[in-house]
Coordinates of C-alpha atoms and ligand atoms in Angstrom, one line a residue:
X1 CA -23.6 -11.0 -41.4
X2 CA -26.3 -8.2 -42.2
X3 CA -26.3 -5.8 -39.0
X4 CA -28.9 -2.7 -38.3
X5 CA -28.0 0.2 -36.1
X6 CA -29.9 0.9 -33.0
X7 CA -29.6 4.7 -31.9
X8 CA -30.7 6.5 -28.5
X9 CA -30.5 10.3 -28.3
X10 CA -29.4 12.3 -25.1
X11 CA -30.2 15.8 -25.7
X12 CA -29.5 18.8 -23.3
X13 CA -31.5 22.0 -23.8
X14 CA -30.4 25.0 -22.4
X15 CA -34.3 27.0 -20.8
X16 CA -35.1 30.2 -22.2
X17 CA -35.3 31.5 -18.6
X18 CA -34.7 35.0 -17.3
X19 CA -32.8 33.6 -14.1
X20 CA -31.1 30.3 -13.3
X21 CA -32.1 27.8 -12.2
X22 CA -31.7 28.0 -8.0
X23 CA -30.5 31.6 -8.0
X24 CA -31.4 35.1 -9.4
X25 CA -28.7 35.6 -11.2
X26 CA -29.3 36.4 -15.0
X27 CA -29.2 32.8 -17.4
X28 CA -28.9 34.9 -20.5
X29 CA -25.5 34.2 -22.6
X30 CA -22.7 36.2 -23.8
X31 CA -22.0 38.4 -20.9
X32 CA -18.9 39.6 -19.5
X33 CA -17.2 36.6 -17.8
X34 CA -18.2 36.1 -13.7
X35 CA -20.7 38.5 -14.3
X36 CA -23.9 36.7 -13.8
X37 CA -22.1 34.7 -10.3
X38 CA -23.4 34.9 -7.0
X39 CA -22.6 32.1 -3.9
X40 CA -25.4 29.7 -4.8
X41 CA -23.9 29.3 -8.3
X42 CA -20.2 29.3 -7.4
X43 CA -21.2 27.3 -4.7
X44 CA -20.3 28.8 -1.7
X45 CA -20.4 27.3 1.6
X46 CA -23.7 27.8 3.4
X47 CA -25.5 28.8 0.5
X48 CA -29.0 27.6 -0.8
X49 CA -30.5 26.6 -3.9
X50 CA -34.5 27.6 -4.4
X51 CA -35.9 26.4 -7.3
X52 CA -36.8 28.3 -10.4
X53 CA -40.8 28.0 -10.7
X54 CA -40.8 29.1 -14.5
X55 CA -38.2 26.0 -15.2
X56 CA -40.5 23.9 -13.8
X57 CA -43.3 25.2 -16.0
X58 CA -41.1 25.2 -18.9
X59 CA -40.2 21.6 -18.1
X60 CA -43.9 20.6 -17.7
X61 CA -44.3 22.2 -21.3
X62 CA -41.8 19.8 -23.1
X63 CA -43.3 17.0 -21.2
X64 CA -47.0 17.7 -22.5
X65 CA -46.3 18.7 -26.2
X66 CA -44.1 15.3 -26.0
X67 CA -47.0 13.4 -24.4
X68 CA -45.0 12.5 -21.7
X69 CA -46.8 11.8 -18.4
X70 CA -45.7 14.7 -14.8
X71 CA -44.8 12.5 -12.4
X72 CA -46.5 14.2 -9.7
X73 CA -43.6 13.8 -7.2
X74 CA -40.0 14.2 -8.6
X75 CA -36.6 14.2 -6.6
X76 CA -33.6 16.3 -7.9
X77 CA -30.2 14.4 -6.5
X78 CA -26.4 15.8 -6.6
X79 CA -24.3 14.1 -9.2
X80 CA -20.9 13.9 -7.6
X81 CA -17.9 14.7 -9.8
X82 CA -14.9 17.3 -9.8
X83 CA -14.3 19.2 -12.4
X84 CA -12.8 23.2 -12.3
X85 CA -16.1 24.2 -14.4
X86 CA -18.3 22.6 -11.4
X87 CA -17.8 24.9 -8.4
X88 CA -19.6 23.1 -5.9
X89 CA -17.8 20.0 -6.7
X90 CA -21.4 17.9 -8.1
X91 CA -23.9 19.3 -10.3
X92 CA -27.6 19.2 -9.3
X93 CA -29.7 16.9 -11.2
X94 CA -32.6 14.4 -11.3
X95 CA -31.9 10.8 -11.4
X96 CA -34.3 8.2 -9.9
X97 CA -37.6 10.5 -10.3
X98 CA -37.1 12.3 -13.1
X99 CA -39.8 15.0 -13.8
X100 CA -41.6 13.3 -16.8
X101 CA -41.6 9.6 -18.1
X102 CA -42.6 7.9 -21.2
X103 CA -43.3 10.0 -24.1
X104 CA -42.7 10.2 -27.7
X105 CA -42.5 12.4 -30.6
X106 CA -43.1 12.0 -34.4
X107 CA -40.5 11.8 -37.2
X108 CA -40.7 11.4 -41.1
X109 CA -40.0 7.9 -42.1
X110 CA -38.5 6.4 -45.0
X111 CA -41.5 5.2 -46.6
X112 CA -42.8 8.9 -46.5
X113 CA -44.7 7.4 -43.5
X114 CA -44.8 9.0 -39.7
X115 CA -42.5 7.3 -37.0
X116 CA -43.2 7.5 -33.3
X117 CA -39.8 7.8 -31.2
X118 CA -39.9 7.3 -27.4
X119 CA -38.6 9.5 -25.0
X120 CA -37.7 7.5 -22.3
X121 CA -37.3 10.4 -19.2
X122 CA -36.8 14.0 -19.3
X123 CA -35.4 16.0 -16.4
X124 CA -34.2 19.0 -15.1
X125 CA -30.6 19.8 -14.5
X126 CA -28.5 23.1 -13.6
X127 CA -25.7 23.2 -16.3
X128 CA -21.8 23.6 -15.4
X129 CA -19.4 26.4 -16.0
X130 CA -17.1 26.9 -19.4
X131 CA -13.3 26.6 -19.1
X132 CA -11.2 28.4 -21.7
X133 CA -7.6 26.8 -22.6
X134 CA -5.8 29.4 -24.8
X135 CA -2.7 28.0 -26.0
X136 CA -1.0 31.9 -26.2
X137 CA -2.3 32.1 -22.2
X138 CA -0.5 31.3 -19.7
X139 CA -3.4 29.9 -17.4
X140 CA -7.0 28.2 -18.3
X141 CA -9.7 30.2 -17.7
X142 CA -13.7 29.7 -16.1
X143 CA -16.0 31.5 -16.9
X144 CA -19.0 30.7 -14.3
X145 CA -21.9 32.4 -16.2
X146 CA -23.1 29.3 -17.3
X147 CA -23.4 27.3 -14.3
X148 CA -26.8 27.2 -12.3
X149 CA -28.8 27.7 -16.2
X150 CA -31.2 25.5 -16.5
X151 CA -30.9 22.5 -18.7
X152 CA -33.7 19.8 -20.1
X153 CA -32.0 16.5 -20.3
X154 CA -34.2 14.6 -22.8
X155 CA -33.2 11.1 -23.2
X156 CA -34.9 8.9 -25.8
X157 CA -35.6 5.5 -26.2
X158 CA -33.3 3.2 -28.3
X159 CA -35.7 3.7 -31.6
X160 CA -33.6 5.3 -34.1
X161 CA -32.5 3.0 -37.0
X162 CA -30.4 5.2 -39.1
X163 CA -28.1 8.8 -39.0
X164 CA -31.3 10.2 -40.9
X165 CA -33.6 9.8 -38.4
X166 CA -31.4 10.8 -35.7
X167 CA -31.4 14.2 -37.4
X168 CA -34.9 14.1 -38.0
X169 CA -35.9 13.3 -34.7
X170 CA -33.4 16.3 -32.8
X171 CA -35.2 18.7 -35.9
X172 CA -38.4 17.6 -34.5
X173 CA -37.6 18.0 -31.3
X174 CA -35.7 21.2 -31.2
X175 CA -39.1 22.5 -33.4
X176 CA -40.7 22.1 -30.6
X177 CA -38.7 23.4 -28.0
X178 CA -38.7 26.3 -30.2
X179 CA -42.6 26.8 -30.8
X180 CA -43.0 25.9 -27.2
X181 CA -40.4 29.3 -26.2
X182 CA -38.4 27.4 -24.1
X183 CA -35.3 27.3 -25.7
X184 CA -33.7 28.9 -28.5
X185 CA -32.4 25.6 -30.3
X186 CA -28.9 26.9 -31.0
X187 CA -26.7 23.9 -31.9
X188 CA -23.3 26.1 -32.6
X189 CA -24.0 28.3 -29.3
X190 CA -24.8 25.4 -27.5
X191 CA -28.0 25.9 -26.3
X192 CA -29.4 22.6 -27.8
X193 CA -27.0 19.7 -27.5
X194 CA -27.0 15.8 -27.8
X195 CA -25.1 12.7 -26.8
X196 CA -25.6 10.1 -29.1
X197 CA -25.6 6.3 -28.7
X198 CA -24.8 4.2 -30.7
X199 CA -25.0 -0.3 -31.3
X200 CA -25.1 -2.7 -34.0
X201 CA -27.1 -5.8 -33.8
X202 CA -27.7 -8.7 -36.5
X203 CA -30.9 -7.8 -38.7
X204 CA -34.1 -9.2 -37.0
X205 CA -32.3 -9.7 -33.4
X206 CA -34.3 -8.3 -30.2
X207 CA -31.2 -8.3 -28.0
X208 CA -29.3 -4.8 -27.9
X209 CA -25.5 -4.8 -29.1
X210 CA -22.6 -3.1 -27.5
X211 CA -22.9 0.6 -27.7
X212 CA -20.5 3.5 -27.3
X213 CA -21.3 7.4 -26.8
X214 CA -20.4 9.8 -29.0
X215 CA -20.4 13.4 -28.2
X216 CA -19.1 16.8 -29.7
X217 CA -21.8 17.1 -32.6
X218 CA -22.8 20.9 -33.2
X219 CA -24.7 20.9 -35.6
X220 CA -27.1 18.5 -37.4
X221 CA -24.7 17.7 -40.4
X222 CA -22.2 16.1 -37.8
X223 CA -24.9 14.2 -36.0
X224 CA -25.2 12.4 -39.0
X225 CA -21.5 12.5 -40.2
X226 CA -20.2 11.3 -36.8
X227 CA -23.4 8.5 -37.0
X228 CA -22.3 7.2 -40.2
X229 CA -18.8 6.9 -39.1
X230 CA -19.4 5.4 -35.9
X231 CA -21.4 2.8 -37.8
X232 CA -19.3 1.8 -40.6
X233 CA -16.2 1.7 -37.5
X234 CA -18.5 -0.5 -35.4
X235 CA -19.7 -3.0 -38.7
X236 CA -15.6 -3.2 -39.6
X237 CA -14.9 -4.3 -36.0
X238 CA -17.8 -7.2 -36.4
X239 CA -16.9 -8.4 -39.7
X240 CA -13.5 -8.9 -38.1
X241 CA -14.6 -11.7 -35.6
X242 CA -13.7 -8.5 -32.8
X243 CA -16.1 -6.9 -30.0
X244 CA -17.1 -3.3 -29.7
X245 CA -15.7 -1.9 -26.5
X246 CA -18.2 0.3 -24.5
X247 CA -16.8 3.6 -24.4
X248 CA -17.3 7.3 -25.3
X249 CA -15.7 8.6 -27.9
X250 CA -15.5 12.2 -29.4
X251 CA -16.4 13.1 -33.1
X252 CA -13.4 15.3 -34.5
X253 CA -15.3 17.4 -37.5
X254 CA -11.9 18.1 -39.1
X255 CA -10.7 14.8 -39.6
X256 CA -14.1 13.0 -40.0
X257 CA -13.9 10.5 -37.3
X258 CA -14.7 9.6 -33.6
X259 CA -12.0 9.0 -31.0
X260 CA -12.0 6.9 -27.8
X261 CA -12.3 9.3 -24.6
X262 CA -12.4 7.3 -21.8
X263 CA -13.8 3.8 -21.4
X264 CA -16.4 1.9 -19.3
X265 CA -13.9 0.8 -16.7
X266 CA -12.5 5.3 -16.2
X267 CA -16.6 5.7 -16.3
X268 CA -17.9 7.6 -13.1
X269 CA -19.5 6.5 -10.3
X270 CA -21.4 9.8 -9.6
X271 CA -22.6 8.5 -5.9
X272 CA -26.2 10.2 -6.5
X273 CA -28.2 10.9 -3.6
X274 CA -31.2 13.4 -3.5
X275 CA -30.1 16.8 -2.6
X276 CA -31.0 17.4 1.3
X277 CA -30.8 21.5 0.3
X278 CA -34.1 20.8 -1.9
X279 CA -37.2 19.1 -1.1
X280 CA -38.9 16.6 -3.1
X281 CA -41.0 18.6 -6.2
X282 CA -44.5 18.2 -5.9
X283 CA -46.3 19.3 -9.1
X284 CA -50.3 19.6 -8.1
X285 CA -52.6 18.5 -11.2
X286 CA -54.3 21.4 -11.3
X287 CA -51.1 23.9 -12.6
X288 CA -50.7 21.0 -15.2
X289 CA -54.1 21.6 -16.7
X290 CA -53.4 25.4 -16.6
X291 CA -50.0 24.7 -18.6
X292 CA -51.8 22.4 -20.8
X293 CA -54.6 25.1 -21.8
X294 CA -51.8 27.7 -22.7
X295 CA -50.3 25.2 -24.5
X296 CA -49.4 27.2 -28.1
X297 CA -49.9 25.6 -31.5
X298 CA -47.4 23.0 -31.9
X299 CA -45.9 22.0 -35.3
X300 CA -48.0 19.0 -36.5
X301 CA -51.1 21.2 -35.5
X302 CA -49.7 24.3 -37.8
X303 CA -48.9 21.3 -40.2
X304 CA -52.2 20.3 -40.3
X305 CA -53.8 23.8 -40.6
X306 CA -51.8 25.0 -43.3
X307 CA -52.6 22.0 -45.1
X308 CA -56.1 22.7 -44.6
X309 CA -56.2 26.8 -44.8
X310 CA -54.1 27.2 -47.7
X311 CA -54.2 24.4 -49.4
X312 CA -50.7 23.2 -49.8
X313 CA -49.7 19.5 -50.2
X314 CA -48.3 17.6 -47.2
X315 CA -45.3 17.7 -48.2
X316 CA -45.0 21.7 -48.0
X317 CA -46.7 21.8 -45.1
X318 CA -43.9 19.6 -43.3
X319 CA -40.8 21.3 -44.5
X320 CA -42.0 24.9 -43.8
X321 CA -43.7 24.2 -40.1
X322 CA -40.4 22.4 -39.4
X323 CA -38.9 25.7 -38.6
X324 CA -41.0 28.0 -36.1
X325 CA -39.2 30.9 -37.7
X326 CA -39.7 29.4 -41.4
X327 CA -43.8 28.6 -41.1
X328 CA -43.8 32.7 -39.3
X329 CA -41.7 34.1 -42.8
X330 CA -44.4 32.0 -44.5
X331 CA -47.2 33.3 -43.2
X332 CA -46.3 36.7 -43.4
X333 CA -45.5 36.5 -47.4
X334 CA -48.8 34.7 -47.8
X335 CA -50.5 37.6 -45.6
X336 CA -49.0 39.8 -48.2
X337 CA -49.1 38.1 -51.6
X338 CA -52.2 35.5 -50.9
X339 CA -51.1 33.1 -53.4
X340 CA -50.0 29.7 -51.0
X341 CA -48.3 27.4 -53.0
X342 CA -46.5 30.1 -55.5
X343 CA -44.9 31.4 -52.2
X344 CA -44.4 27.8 -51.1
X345 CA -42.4 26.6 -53.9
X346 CA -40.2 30.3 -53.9
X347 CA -39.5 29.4 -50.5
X348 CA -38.4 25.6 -50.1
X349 CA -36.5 26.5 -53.6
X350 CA -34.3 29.2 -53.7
X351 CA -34.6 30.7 -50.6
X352 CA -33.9 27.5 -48.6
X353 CA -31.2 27.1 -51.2
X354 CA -29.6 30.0 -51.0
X355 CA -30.0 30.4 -46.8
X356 CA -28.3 26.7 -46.9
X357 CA -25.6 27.5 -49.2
X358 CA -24.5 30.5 -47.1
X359 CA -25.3 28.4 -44.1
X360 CA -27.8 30.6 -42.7
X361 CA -31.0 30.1 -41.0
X362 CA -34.1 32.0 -41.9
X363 CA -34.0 34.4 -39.1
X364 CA -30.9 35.9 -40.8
X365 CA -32.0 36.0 -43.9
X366 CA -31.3 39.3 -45.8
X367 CA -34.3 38.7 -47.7
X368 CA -37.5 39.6 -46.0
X369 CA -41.1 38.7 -46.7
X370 CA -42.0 42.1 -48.0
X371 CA -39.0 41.7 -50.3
X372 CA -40.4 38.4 -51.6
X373 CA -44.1 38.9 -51.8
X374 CA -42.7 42.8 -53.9
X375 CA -41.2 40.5 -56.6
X376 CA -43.9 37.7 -56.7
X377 CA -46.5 41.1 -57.6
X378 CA -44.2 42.6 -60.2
X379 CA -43.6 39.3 -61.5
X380 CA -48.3 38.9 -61.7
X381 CA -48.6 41.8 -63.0
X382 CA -46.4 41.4 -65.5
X383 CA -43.7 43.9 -65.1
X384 CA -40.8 41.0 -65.0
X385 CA -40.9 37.3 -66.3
X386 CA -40.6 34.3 -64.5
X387 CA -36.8 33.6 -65.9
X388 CA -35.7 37.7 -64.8
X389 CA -37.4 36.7 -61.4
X390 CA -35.2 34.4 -60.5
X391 CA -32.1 37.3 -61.1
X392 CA -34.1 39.4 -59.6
X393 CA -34.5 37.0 -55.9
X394 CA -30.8 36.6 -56.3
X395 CA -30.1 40.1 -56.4
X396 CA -32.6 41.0 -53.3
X397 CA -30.8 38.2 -51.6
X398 CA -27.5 39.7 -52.0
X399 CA -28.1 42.9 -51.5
X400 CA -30.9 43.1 -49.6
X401 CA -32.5 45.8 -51.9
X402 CA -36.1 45.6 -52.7
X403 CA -37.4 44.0 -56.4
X404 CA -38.5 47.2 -57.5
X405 CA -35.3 49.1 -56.9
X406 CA -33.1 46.1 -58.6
X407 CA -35.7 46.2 -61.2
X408 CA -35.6 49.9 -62.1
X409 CA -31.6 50.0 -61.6
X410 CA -30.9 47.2 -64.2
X411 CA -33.1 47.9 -66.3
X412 CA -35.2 44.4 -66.2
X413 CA -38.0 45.3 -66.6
X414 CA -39.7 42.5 -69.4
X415 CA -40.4 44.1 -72.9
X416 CA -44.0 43.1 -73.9
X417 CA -44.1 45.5 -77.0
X418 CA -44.4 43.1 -79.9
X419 CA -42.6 46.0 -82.1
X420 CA -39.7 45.8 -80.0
X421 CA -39.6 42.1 -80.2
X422 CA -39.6 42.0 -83.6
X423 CA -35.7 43.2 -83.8
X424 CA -34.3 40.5 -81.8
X425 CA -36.3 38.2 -83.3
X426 CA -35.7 38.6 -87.5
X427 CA -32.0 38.8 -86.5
X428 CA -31.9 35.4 -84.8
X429 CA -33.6 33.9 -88.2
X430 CA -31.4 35.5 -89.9
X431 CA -28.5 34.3 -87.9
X432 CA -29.7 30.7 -87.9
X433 CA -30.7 30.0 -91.8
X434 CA -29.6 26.1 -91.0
X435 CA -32.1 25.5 -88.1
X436 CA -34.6 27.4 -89.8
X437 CA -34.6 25.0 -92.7
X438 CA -34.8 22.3 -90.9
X439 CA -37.5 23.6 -89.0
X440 CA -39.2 24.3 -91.9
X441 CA -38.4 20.8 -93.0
X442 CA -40.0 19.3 -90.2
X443 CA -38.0 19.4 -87.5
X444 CA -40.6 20.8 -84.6
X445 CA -37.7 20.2 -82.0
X446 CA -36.5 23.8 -83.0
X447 CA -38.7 26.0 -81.6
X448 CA -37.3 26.4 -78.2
X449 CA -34.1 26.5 -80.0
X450 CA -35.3 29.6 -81.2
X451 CA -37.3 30.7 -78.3
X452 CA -33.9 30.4 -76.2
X453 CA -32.1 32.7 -78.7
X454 CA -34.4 35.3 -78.5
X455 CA -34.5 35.0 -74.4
X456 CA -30.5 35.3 -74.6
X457 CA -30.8 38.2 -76.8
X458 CA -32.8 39.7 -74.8
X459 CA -30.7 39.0 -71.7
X460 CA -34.0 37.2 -70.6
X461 CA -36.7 40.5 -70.6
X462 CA -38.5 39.2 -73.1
X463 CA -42.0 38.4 -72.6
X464 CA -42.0 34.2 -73.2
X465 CA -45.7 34.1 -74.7
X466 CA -44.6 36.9 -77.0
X467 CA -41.7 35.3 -78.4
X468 CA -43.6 32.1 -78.9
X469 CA -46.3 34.3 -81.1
X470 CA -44.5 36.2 -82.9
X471 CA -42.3 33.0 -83.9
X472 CA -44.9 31.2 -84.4
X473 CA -46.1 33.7 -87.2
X474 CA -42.7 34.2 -88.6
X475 CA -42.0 30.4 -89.4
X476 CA -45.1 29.6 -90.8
Ligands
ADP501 P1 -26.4 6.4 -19.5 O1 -27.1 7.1 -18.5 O2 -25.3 5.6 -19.0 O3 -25.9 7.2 -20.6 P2 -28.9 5.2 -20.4 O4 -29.4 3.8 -20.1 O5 -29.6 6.3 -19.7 O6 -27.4 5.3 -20.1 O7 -29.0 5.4 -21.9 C1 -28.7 6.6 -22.6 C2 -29.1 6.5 -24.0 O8 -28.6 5.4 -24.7 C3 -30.7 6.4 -24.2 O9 -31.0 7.2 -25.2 C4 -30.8 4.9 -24.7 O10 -31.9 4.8 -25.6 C5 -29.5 4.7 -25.4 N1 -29.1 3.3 -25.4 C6 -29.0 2.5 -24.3 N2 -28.5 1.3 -24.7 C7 -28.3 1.3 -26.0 C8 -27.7 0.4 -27.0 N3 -27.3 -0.8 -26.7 N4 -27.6 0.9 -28.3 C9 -28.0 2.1 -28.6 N5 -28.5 3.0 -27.7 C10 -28.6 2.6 -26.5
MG502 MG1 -25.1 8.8 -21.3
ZN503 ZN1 -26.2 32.8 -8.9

């Protein structure tokens, strides 16, 4: 039997907040350990959480730029559950009314089409501690920083067909957590984090299948590795007359594959009931509209206008508003070499390949727009060719020296002087008198046989449209 995959995303984003969520102690990451505590996050007897108005606003943010609808009352509930990185012994959450309902975001689709993926709920949660299990130790360790920071849980709909569009859609949404401010998107740090779901079905079937959960994917690659797997696991188990089990299972990057956790029968029964420390959340219409109005451009709206202000194709305008911190780079190369689509295809070519091959992101690229937009005007005005460009961008990204400088210390700069072409060029005749015959004899082919010489001769400096002259001339 032919089966499809049905995919539902839970993703957790960690809110770009200066405090936590129902204290004052500091949310921001990498601090000494039990620094950022106080008794409402190490829950203390007696102590009691107040809400966090900018994680609200932040919240209502997502939930607009996803067009999902405020509920104007929500409820946040305690999740019961022990665990040592959960001091208080249940984690505060939302669970019947959720802050915002029913909205969806847009993904690529395989047809080169748009896609539009539900999001089923999203709501606010305070996230737990981090325990640390050194083998060489003698004890675990908790570090309580973390708990009390607020979290977006942002669960979608059941939409996704394939590992691909999984990815897409967490790259569309953490785009616009990021262009939103909200939350810095960090899949490695953990900052921006998803559960993923997973069921087969027969092709052309309504009903769902059996799913499991997998979790410990950091990074978009093992979304999609760990998908794939899960898929192929679960289409072996059907072909083979068995059932999948319902279950959560962990993706182990090193070996490749996902691993039962605990099944549906060791599940939790959380016993939620709404929190009697915090009162229902009453968001008035009014703040909405004010959140709404400071809304800031969003990526399909910087899609569109790049598209229309500098004229790129479609396809361009997707891959570099993808990335907040891509579409900025962009914009300031194009501010400083106004030439769109020559900066475009520099950028989606080798600098994405180069950022990818070191797995980098753009922010850490060693190669800044002033560095590209130096070479694209040496390379207009004539001082290097297209070919020593491409050392030349190599070079900048290595060492992070300007074009100029690389360009002066090696000595590339492109020899346009038809008198010192000629040198190069008699001796590669006269080292070729075979291919020059047949040349001669009609074999047209040649040329850039000859053109390539002279470029290796010339370790690449020479001027392209010169060589083809001066050749030109010579063979006649
Ligand atoms: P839970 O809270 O137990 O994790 P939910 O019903 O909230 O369960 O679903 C969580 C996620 O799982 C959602 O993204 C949803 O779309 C997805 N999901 C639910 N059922 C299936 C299924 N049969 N196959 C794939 N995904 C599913
Ligand atoms: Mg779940
Ligand atoms: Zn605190």
């Amino acid at each position: 039997m032919e089966y499809e995959a049905v995919i539902g995303l839970e993703v957790h984003a960690q809110l770009l907040t200066g405090s936590k969520i129902f204290c004052n102690c500091s949310a921001a990451f990498g601090a000494e350990p039990n620094t950022h505590t106080c008794p409402v996050c190490t829950g203390m007897p007696g102590s009691l959480p107040v809400l966090n108005r900018k994680a609200v606003e932040f919240a209502i943010k997502l939930a607009l730029a996803t067009d999902s609808h405020v509920a104007p009352l929500s409820l946040f509930a305690r999740k019961n559950y022990f665990y040592p990185d959960l001091p208080k012994g249940y984690q505060i959450s939302q669970y019947e009314l959720p802050l915002a309902v029913q909205g969806s975001v847009e993904i690529p689709s395989a047809d080169g089409g748009k896609k539009r993926i539900g999001i089923t709920r999203i709501h606010m949660e305070e996230d737990a501690g981090k325990l640390f299990h050194d083998e060489a130790k003698p004890f675990s360790y908790v570090d309580f920083n973390r708990t009390g920071v607020p979290l977006l849980e942002i669960v979608s709909e059941p939409d996704l067909r394939t590992p691909q569009e999984a990815a897409d859609y967490l790259r569309v949404l953490r785009a616009i957590l990021q262009y939103l401010e909200i939350c810095d998107g960090n899949m490695e740090e953990g900052s921006f984090r998803c559960d993923a779901n997973v069921s087969l079905r027969p092709v052309g079937s309504k009903t769902l299948g059996t799913r499991t959960e997998v979790k410990n994917m950091n990074s978009f690659r093992h979304v999609e590795r760990a998908l794939a797997y899960e898929i192929e696991r679960q289409n072996e188990v059907l072909e083979s007359g068995g059932a999948v089990v319902q279950e959560t299972r962990l993706w182990d990057p090193q070996k490749g594959i996902t691993e039962a956790m605990r099944g549906k029968e060791e599940a939790h029964d959380y016993r939620y009931f709404p929190d009697p420390d915090l009162v229902p959340l009453a968001i008035d219409a009014q703040w909405i509209e004010e959140i709404r109005k400071g809304l800031p451009e969003l990526p399909l709206q910087r899609k569109e206008r790049f598209i229309q202000a500098y004229q790129i194709p479609e396809y361009d305008a997707g891959v570099i508003t993808a990335s907040k911190a891509l579409a900025d780079y962009y914009e300031e190369c194009v501010r400083l070499f106004p030439e769109p689509k020559q900066v475009a295809n520099w950028i989606m070519g080798d600098l994405l390949r180069l950022l990818k091959e070191d797995e980098k992101e753009v922010e850490e690229s060693p190669l800044s727009p002033q560095h590209l937009a130096g070479m694209l005007g040496l390379m207009k005005d004539g001082t290097i060719s297209g070919k020593i460009a491409k050392t030349v961008f190599e070079e900048m990204y290595k060492t992070g020296k300007g074009a100029q400088e690389i360009v002066k210390e090696q000595g590339l700069v492109q020899i346009t002087d038809e008198e010192a072409l000629t040198k190069p060029i008699d001796e590669v005749l006269q080292n070729n008198p075979n291919e020059v015959a047949a040349y001669k004899g009609g074999k047209d082919k040649l040329f850039g046989f000859f053109v390539g010489q002279v470029m290796k001769a010339t370790q690449g400096k020479a001027n392209p449209q010169l060589v083809n002259q001066i050749l030109k001339k010579k063979l006649s």
